[in-house]
Short mmCIF file of C-alpha atoms in Angstrom, two decimals:
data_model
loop_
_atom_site.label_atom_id
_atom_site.label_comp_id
_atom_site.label_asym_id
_atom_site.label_seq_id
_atom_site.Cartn_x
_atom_site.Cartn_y
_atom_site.Cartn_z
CA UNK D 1 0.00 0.00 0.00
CA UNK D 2 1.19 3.13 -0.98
CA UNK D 3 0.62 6.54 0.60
CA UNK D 4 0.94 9.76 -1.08
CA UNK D 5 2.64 12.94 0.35
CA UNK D 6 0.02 16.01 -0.25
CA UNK D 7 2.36 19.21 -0.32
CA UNK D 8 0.83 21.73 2.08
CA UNK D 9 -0.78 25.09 0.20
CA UNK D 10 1.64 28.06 0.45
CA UNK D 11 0.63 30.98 2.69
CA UNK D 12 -0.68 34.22 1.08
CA UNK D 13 2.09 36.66 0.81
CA UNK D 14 1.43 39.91 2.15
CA UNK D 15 1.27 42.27 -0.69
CA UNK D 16 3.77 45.06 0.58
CA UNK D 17 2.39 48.88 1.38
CA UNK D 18 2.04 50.47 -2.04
CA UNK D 19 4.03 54.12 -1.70
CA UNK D 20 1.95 57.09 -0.91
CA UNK D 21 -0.86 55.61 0.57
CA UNK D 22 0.02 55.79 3.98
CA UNK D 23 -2.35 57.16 6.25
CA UNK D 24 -2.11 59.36 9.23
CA UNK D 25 -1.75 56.44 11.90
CA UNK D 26 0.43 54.60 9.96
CA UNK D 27 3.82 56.67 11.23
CA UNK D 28 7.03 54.29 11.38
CA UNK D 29 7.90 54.19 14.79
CA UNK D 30 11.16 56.65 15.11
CA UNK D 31 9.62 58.79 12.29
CA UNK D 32 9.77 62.75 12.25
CA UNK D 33 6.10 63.74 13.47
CA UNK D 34 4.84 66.99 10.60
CA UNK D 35 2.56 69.43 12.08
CA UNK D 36 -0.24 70.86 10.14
CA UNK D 37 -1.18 73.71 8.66
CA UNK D 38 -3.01 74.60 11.78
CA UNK D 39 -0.36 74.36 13.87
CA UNK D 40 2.13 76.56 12.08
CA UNK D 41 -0.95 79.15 12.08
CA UNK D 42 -1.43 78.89 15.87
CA UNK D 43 2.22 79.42 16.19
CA UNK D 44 2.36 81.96 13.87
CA UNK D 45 -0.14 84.01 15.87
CA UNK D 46 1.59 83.51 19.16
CA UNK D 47 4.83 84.64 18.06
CA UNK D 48 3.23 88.10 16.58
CA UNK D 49 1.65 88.03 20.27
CA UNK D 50 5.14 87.66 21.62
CA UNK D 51 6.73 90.22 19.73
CA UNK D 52 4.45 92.86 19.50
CA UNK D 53 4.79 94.48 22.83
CA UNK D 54 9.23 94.94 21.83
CA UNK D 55 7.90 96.46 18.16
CA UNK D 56 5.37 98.77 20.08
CA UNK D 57 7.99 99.58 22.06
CA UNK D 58 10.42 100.68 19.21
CA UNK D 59 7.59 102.37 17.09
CA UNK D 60 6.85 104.83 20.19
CA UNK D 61 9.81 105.50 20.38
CA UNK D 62 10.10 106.66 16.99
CA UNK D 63 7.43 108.99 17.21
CA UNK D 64 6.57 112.59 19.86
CA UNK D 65 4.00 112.94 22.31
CA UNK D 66 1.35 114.41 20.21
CA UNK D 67 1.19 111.37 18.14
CA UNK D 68 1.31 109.00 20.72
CA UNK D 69 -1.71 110.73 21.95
CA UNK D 70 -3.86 110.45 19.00
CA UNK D 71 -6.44 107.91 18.35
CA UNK D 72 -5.75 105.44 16.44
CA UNK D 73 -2.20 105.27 17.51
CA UNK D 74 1.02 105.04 15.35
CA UNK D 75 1.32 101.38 14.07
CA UNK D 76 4.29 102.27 11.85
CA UNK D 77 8.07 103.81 12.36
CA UNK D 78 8.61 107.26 12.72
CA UNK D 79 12.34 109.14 12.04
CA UNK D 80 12.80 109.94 15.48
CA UNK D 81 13.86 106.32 16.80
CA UNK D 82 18.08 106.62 16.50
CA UNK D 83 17.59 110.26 17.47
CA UNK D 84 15.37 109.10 20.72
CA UNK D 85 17.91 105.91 21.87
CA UNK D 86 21.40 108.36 21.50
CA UNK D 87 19.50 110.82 23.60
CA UNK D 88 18.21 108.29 26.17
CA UNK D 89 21.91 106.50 26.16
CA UNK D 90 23.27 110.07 26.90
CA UNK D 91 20.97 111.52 29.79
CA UNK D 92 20.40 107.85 31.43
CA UNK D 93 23.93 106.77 31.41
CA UNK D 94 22.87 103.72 30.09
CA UNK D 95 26.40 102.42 29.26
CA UNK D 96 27.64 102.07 33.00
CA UNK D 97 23.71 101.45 34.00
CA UNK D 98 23.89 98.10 31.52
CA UNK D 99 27.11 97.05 32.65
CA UNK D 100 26.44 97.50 36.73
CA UNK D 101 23.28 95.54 35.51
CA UNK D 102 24.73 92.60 33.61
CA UNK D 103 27.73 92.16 37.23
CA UNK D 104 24.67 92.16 39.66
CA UNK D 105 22.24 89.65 37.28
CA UNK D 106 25.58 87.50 36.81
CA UNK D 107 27.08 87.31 40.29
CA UNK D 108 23.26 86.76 41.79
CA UNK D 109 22.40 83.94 39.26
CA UNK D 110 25.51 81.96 39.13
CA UNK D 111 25.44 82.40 43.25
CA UNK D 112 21.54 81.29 43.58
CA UNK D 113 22.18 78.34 40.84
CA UNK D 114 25.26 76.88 42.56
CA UNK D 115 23.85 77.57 46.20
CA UNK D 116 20.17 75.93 45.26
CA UNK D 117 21.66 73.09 43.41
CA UNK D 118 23.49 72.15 46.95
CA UNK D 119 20.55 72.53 48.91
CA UNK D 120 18.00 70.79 46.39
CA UNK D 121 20.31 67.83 46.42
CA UNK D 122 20.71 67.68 50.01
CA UNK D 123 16.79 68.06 50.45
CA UNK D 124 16.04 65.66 47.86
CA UNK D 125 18.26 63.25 48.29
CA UNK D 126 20.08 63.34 51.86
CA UNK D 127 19.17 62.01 55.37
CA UNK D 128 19.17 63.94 58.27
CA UNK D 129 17.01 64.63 60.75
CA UNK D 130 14.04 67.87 60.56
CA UNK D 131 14.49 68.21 56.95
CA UNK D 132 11.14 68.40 55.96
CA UNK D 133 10.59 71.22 58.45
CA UNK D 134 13.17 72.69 57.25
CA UNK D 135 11.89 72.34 53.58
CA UNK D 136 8.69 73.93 54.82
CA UNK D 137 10.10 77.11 55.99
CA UNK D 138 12.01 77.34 52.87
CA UNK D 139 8.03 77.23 51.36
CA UNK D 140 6.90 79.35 53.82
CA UNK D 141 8.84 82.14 53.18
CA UNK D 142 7.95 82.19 49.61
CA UNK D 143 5.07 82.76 50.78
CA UNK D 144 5.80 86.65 51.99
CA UNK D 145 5.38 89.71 50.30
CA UNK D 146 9.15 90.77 49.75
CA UNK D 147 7.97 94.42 50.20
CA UNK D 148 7.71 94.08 54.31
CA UNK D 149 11.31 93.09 54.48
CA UNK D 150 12.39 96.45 52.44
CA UNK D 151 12.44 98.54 56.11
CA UNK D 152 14.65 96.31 57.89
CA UNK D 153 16.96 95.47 54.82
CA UNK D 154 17.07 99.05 53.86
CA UNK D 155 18.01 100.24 57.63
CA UNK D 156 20.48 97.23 57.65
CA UNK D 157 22.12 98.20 54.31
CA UNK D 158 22.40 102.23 55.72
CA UNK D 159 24.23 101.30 58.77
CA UNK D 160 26.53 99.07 56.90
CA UNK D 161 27.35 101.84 54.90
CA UNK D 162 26.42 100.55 51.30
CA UNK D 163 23.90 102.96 49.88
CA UNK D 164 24.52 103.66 46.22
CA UNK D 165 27.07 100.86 45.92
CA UNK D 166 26.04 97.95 43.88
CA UNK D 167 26.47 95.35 47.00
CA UNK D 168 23.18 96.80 48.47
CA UNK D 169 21.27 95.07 45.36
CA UNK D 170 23.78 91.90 44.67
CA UNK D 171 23.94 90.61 48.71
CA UNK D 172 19.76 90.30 48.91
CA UNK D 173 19.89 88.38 45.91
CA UNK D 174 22.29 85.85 46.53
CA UNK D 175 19.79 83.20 48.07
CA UNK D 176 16.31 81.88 46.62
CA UNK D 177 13.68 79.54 48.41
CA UNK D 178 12.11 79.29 44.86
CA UNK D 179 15.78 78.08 43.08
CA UNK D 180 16.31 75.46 46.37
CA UNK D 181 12.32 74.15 45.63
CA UNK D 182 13.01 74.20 42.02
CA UNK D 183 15.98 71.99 42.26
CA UNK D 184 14.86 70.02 44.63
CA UNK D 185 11.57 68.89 42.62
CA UNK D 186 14.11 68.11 39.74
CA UNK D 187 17.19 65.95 41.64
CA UNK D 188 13.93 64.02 42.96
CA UNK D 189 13.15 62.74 39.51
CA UNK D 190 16.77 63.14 37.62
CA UNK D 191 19.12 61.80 39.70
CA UNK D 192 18.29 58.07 40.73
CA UNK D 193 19.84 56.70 44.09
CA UNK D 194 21.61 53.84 42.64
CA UNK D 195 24.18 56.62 40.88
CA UNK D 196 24.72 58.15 44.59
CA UNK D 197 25.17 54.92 46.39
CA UNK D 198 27.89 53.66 43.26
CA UNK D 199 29.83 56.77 43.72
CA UNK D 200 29.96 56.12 47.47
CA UNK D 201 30.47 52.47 47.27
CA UNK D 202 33.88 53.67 44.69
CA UNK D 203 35.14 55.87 47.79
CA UNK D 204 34.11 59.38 46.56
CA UNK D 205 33.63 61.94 49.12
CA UNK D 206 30.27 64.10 49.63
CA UNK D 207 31.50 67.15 47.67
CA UNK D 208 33.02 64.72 45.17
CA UNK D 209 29.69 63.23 44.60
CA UNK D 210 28.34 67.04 43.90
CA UNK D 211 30.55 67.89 41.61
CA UNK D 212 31.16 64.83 39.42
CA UNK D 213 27.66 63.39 39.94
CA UNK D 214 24.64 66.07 41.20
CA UNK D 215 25.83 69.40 38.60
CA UNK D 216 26.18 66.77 35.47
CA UNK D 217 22.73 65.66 36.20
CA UNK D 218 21.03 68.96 37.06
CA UNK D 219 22.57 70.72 34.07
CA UNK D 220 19.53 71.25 32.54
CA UNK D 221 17.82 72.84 35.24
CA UNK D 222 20.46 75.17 36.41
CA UNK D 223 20.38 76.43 33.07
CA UNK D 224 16.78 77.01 33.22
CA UNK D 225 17.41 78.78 36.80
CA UNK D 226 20.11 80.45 35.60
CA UNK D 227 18.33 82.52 32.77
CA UNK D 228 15.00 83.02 35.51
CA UNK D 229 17.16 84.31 38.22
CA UNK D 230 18.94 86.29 36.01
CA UNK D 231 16.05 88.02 34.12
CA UNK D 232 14.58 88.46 37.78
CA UNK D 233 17.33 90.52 38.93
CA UNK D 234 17.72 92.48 35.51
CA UNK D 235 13.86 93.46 35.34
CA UNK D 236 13.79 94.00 39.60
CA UNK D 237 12.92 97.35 40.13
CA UNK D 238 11.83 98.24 43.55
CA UNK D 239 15.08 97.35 45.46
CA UNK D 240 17.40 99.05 43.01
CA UNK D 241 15.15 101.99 42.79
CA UNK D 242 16.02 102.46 46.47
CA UNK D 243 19.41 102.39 47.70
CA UNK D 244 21.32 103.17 44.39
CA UNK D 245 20.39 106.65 42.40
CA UNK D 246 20.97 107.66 38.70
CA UNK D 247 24.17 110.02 39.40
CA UNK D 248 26.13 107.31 41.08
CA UNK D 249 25.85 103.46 40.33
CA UNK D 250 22.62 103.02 38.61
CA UNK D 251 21.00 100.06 37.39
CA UNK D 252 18.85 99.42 33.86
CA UNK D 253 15.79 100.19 35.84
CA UNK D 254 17.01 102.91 38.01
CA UNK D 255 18.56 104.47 34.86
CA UNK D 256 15.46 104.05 32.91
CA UNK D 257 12.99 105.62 35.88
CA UNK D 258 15.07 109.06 35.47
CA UNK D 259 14.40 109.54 31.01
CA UNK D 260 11.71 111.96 30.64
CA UNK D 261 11.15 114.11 34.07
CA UNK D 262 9.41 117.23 33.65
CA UNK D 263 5.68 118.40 33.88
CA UNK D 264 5.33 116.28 30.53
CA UNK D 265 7.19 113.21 29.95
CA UNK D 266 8.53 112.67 26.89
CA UNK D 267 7.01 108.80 26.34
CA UNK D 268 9.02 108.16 23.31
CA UNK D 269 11.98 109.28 25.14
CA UNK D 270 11.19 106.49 28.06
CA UNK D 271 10.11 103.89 25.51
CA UNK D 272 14.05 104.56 23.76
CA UNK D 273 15.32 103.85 26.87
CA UNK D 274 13.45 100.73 27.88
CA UNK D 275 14.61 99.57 24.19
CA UNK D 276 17.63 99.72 24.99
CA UNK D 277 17.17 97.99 28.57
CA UNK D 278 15.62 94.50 26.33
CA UNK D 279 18.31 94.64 23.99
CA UNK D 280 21.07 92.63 26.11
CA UNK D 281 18.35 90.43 27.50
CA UNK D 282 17.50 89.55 23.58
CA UNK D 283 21.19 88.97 23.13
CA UNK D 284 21.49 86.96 26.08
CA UNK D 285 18.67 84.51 25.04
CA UNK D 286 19.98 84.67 21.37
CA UNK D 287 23.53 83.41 22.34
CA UNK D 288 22.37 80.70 25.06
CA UNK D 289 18.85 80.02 24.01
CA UNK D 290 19.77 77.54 22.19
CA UNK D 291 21.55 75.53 24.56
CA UNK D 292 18.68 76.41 27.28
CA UNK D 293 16.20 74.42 25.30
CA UNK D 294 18.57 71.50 24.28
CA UNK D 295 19.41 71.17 28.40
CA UNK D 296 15.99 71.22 28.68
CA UNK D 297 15.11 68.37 26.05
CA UNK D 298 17.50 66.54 27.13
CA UNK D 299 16.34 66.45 30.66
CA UNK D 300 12.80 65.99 30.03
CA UNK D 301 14.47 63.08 27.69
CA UNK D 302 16.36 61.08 30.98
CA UNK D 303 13.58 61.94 33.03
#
């Protein structure tokens, strides 16, 4: 008896994707993502947003007080804006008022980043006893309105002497409960345990472990608290407005507070001078802005 051997029927092939007809869900995983027309309109609008209060600024102060006051205002340049910035970077002294400005917004944000980053790793990731009620007062005193300290810090600042002198507005900003609760909330989530204990087990000492492990891993957000603190300090006002004057050491804001005194302002004047008070701030973002949102990516990526 013989038996015969019935070949089993082939499989269907898959017929393979035919080009172009891929639809919207069918993204290969790794694939650039394309927004939509929409999207580039929505951003398009927000940017305008963004940038229309610096053009307003710059078209006022092309422009004179009468047409300022008219209705509808100016939407469009006037001749008077080179005319209006020499004069307001003559009368403000705004050469030695940006300079002052950039040491004070440099020496307070590299201070506040390198002091937070200490304390945000030792509250996140240290053991010792009454931290947490120690983290709450750090809160808490976020939590008061800096303008009742000015009495006492202005009477301390007089009898040490420093009135008009630039360490009267660099000293009060060398700390920041919001940079140690911002760093804190990021070392929680950034920097895992295991690294800590590894370093330890190897022999490395507790500022070693800062140094070589905690600053490579918060990178990204001391760049992020470095540009806050340090547009903080360049827009503060109040403080500087206070214990320095226009004559002797003068801040941005300071400088820009004394442009157009007299029973009429001159607005376009004031708006030359606050101009040129943005200016380095644009430059500042311009030159680093691009390695601010790359930190930021890329800790939002190991995250």
């Amino acid at each position: 008896m013989t038996t015969t051997l019935t070949k089993p029927p082939a499989e269907p092939v898959p017929e393979p994707p035919r080009r172009g007809r891929r639809g919207p869900k069918s993204t290969r995983a790794g694939g650039q993502m394309h927004a939509g027309p929409v999207a580039y309109i929505i951003l398009a609008l927000f940017t305008i947003g963004s940038l229309f209060p610096l053009v307003w600024t710059a078209i006022a102060a092309s422009r004179d007080n009468q047409r300022l006051a008219q209705t509808p205002p100016p939407f469009w340049f006037g001749g008077n804006l080179l005319d209006k910035i020499e004069i307001a970077w003559t009368d403000a002294n705004m050469g030695e008022a940006i300079l002052n400005t950039t040491i004070v917004a440099g020496i307070s944000a590299v201070t506040v980043v390198f002091l937070s980053t200490i304390a945000g790793f030792a509250f996140a990731k240290l053991k010792f006893r009454g931290r947490n009620a120690l983290m709450l007062i750090v809160v808490g005193t976020m939590m008061i309105p800096p303008q009742l300290s000015i009495i006492p810090l202005y009477m301390m600042v007089a009898k040490l002497d420093w009135t008009d002198q630039l360490q009267a507005v660099i000293f009060p900003s060398l700390v920041s409960a919001f940079g140690v609760f911002f760093m804190r909330q990021y070392l929680l989530q950034a920097l895992p345990d295991e690294i800590i204990e590894a370093a330890r087990v190897d022999g490395a000492s507790s500022w070693r472990v800062v140094w070589h492990v905690v600053f490579p891993a918060a990178r990204p957000a001391m760049a992020v608290l470095g540009m806050l603190i340090f547009v903080q300090v360049w827009n503060d006002f109040l403080w500087p407005f206070l214990v320095l004057t226009q004559n002797g050491n003068p801040t941005v804001q300071v400088a820009v507070a004394g442009l157009g005194r007299g029973f009429t302002p001159d607005q376009a004047l004031i708006m030359g001078g606050a101009l040129l008070g943005t200016l380095p701030l644009l430059l500042v973002f311009a030159i680093f802005g691009k390695q601010i949102v790359g930190g930021i990516m890329q800790g939002a990526v190991k995250g």
